[in-house]
Every structure is written in structure tokens, then in C-alpha cells.
XYZ file of C-alpha atoms in Angstrom:
243
model
C 6.245 -40.633 51.769
C 2.981 -40.983 53.643
C 1.415 -43.093 51.291
C 4.371 -45.780 51.180
C 7.298 -44.307 49.046
C 10.182 -45.522 51.281
C 8.813 -48.794 51.261
C 8.347 -48.833 47.772
C 11.909 -47.949 47.407
C 13.237 -50.344 49.354
C 11.489 -53.116 48.027
C 12.425 -52.046 44.032
C 15.764 -51.739 44.897
C 16.843 -49.477 41.928
C 20.453 -47.677 41.254
C 19.048 -44.539 41.135
C 15.686 -42.486 41.764
C 14.594 -39.537 40.085
C 11.958 -37.228 41.757
C 10.099 -34.252 40.790
C 8.118 -31.759 42.985
C 9.100 -32.682 45.919
C 7.564 -28.987 47.259
C 10.088 -28.833 50.198
C 12.644 -26.368 51.396
C 16.350 -27.023 52.799
C 14.734 -27.180 56.682
C 12.268 -29.499 55.718
C 14.709 -32.448 55.061
C 14.532 -34.588 57.890
C 17.067 -37.626 58.042
C 14.400 -39.671 57.368
C 13.620 -37.977 54.125
C 17.626 -37.568 53.264
C 18.510 -41.302 54.394
C 16.220 -44.053 53.085
C 17.582 -47.505 54.089
C 20.309 -47.764 51.675
C 19.682 -44.480 49.475
C 20.862 -41.107 50.186
C 19.141 -38.195 48.287
C 19.942 -35.064 47.260
C 17.774 -32.308 46.404
C 17.464 -29.034 44.167
C 14.574 -26.611 46.238
C 12.510 -23.960 44.607
C 13.024 -20.585 46.150
C 9.068 -20.521 46.804
C 8.265 -22.634 49.919
C 5.874 -25.445 48.801
C 5.926 -25.427 45.841
C 8.366 -27.630 42.514
C 11.663 -29.187 43.273
C 13.581 -32.043 42.328
C 15.686 -34.754 43.899
C 17.533 -37.644 43.131
C 18.069 -41.020 45.411
C 21.117 -43.315 44.554
C 22.929 -45.881 46.361
C 26.219 -44.906 45.343
C 27.134 -41.031 46.579
C 27.628 -39.172 43.106
C 31.198 -38.264 42.234
C 30.004 -34.473 41.702
C 26.588 -32.559 41.892
C 25.420 -29.515 39.766
C 22.601 -27.941 41.424
C 20.676 -26.215 38.681
C 21.571 -25.257 35.087
C 22.835 -22.122 35.226
C 19.746 -20.396 34.051
C 17.948 -18.266 36.826
C 14.639 -18.031 35.687
C 14.585 -21.841 35.777
C 17.135 -22.476 38.546
C 14.684 -20.334 41.267
C 11.848 -22.951 40.788
C 13.787 -25.625 41.299
C 13.904 -27.923 37.997
C 16.952 -29.145 37.042
C 19.604 -31.487 39.182
C 22.168 -32.986 37.790
C 24.872 -36.188 39.241
C 27.950 -37.825 38.103
C 28.344 -41.465 38.337
C 31.692 -42.281 36.692
C 30.751 -42.175 32.849
C 26.938 -41.826 33.954
C 25.090 -38.524 34.102
C 22.085 -38.262 35.806
C 19.513 -35.685 36.046
C 16.370 -34.659 37.310
C 13.819 -32.550 35.240
C 10.820 -30.741 36.000
C 9.326 -28.915 33.048
C 6.953 -26.049 33.968
C 3.041 -27.400 33.808
C 1.852 -24.532 31.309
C -1.679 -25.053 32.178
C -2.866 -22.671 34.345
C -2.772 -19.408 32.603
C -0.871 -17.959 29.608
C 1.641 -16.474 31.505
C 2.332 -19.923 33.039
C 2.279 -21.233 29.684
C 4.825 -18.752 28.027
C 7.620 -19.679 31.333
C 6.889 -22.878 30.103
C 7.953 -21.732 26.233
C 10.872 -20.241 27.621
C 11.940 -23.023 29.889
C 11.951 -25.193 26.491
C 14.017 -22.609 24.493
C 16.397 -21.895 27.600
C 17.240 -25.982 28.644
C 17.732 -26.702 24.876
C 21.564 -25.762 24.493
C 21.937 -27.498 28.134
C 20.689 -30.501 26.781
C 22.420 -30.190 23.122
C 25.826 -30.344 25.483
C 24.967 -33.037 27.559
C 24.698 -34.810 24.323
C 27.895 -33.836 22.825
C 29.838 -34.194 26.177
C 31.150 -38.203 25.844
C 29.075 -39.150 28.688
C 26.305 -41.755 28.856
C 23.169 -39.536 29.885
C 19.607 -40.137 30.946
C 17.541 -37.236 31.233
C 14.724 -38.448 34.024
C 11.198 -36.630 34.906
C 8.236 -34.972 34.033
C 8.526 -33.228 30.658
C 4.700 -32.282 30.830
C 4.040 -32.880 27.370
C 2.522 -35.890 25.889
C 4.669 -36.573 22.350
C 2.044 -38.329 20.370
C -1.602 -38.619 19.875
C -0.545 -42.374 21.529
C 0.566 -40.737 24.472
C -2.611 -39.170 26.246
C -6.914 -40.471 25.723
C -8.420 -37.622 24.980
C -6.019 -36.149 21.919
C -8.529 -34.677 20.015
C -10.205 -32.680 22.972
C -6.527 -31.594 24.087
C -4.913 -30.262 21.048
C -5.317 -26.411 22.229
C -4.390 -27.289 25.616
C -0.949 -27.099 27.330
C 0.843 -30.467 27.178
C -0.187 -31.114 23.722
C 0.286 -27.744 21.594
C 1.866 -28.154 18.110
C 4.783 -25.824 19.534
C 5.576 -28.442 22.555
C 5.545 -31.277 20.448
C 7.753 -30.351 17.890
C 10.100 -28.986 20.727
C 10.048 -32.766 22.310
C 10.561 -34.107 18.271
C 13.551 -31.707 18.164
C 15.145 -33.199 21.559
C 14.754 -36.966 19.932
C 14.854 -36.504 16.539
C 17.430 -33.428 16.272
C 19.508 -34.008 19.111
C 20.010 -37.851 19.257
C 18.205 -38.183 22.859
C 16.083 -41.673 22.935
C 12.693 -42.146 24.321
C 13.586 -45.495 25.964
C 10.031 -46.242 27.228
C 8.762 -45.997 23.545
C 11.794 -47.842 21.972
C 10.386 -50.824 23.984
C 6.938 -50.397 24.585
C 4.822 -49.467 21.475
C 1.229 -50.295 22.916
C -1.545 -47.748 23.760
C -3.194 -46.952 27.187
C 0.558 -46.517 28.908
C 0.467 -43.657 30.666
C 2.093 -41.840 33.878
C -0.213 -38.924 34.986
C -3.957 -38.860 35.512
C -5.898 -35.869 37.035
C -7.434 -36.135 40.508
C -10.771 -34.994 39.010
C -13.619 -37.227 37.976
C -12.803 -41.136 37.159
C -9.442 -40.481 35.488
C -7.996 -43.022 37.582
C -9.915 -45.828 37.371
C -11.055 -45.375 33.680
C -7.108 -44.985 32.756
C -7.859 -41.591 31.473
C -3.964 -40.406 31.613
C -1.486 -38.768 30.025
C 1.831 -40.372 29.170
C 4.397 -37.012 30.507
C 7.500 -37.934 32.191
C 9.896 -39.486 30.331
C 13.718 -41.009 30.338
C 15.452 -39.586 27.595
C 18.785 -41.103 27.111
C 21.447 -41.180 25.213
C 22.176 -44.177 22.337
C 25.049 -45.231 24.303
C 22.732 -46.274 27.372
C 19.278 -46.342 25.574
C 20.549 -49.285 23.616
C 21.158 -51.282 27.176
C 17.985 -51.183 28.150
C 16.160 -54.253 28.898
C 12.800 -53.739 29.790
C 10.281 -50.636 31.006
C 7.221 -50.554 33.082
C 4.729 -48.060 34.457
C 4.458 -49.187 38.469
C 0.360 -48.939 39.542
C -0.035 -51.618 41.919
C 0.187 -48.576 44.387
C -0.606 -44.473 44.117
C 1.809 -42.225 45.732
C 0.534 -39.664 43.652
C -1.292 -38.237 40.341
C 2.125 -39.703 38.530
C 3.113 -43.147 38.818
C 6.437 -44.026 38.936
C 8.398 -45.007 35.348
C 10.741 -47.702 35.318
C 13.565 -48.706 32.854
C 16.089 -51.449 33.760
C 19.361 -50.646 31.958
C 22.429 -53.854 31.197
C 24.857 -51.361 32.585
C 27.990 -50.976 35.419
C 27.362 -48.301 37.414
């Protein structure tokens, strides 16, 4: 917010924005944070202060909101928020990183295993579904600059990539960005170390994974890099869709 997110959001004027790693508790949410111009936020907080958490901002009030996915280990870290807008289901999701320790990597593997049945149900629900957020996995070699040096690091491990392939190839979700953009050098996250941002040494770990019913209506995709709000950049998809 201090780096201009509020102004960007109103200028961008989307229908829906999903935000991850908000790092706040309910008592931190001032009116300025909840209401940004025409947008109103809904939030799922982690139990631990200053950690994780997800949000969805929209101009239209959701018909219903589901806070959490019903899996305690995931929900206590504030990683899944679902909102329904008519036939459209939007999920803001934040997958664990797994890079800090073997314990956290195991938490990430458990997240992947636990969330899969939920994603399968969403795909079978008959809704137009968009899973939007920080998946913390670069799917293919094209999705990170230094893939050779990261084959044994969390974010590009074979198990992680195979899981994402399963979500796409078996469950039927579409990686909307890659559907429209096949170019190299398209990243959404850069380490704060060294000159990663300046030299575009990044990873594409943020996704919109959508059911074919809405993915096939995607008109354009982009990664917003004119301003920098965090170590991630906003991933934008425009759909020809009546909300």
C-alpha cells in the first residue's frame, strides 16, 4: 500500500484482484485497507501474526464467500479464499514456499496432496473457475532463468512440477498465461538478492489456472512491471466474460 497499490488498483480498474501474503490480522484491517475506491476486500488471515494470508478485492459483492478449504493445516496459515460471483468461482491461493527448510518442504508437499481433491471438486462443480495466486512452482525450464542450477531446489523440484502437470493435464485446468504467451523471460518473481530484478533473473511462479469454460475466453495476458509493489509482479488476464 505504501508503494502505490491503491492508486494502481483504481487506475487498472479490474473486476477482481487476488492478493497473497498479506501478512495482517483482522485487527490490522482499517477502512483504508478494506475499501479502495470502488473495491471492497475480503480476507483470510493466518493464525500467526505477520504471516501469510490471502485476499480478494472486487467491485461487485460476492454472492458467497468460503474462508479456507476445510483442511486445518492449510487454513491455519490463511492460504485459501473462495468467492462466488454467479457462475464464476474465484480462488485466491498461496502455496507454501518450501525453500527455507526440509520441514517446510514437507509442508508444501502435504499442501499439494491435500489441496488436489478440492481442486478436482471445483473442476467438476460446473462453475467457471479461476485459481489465482502464488503457486511457488516454476512449471517448465522456460519459467525460470537459471533452471539448471535450481533442479534440486524447492520451486523447481520434479515432484512439484509433476504435481502442477497433473493439475493441468489430468484435472483439466489451463495455465492461462502460457495459453496466450509462449515467450521466454516472462517472470512474476525476483529475489531481492543481488541484481535479480535489474537483470530479469526471475521465476514465473504466479498463475491463473482456469477451467476451459472461462480460459477459452481469455483475450490478453501481461505482467505489470512499470511499478514494483513487492518481490512479485501483478499477473493480469483480460477475459471476454460477463460478470
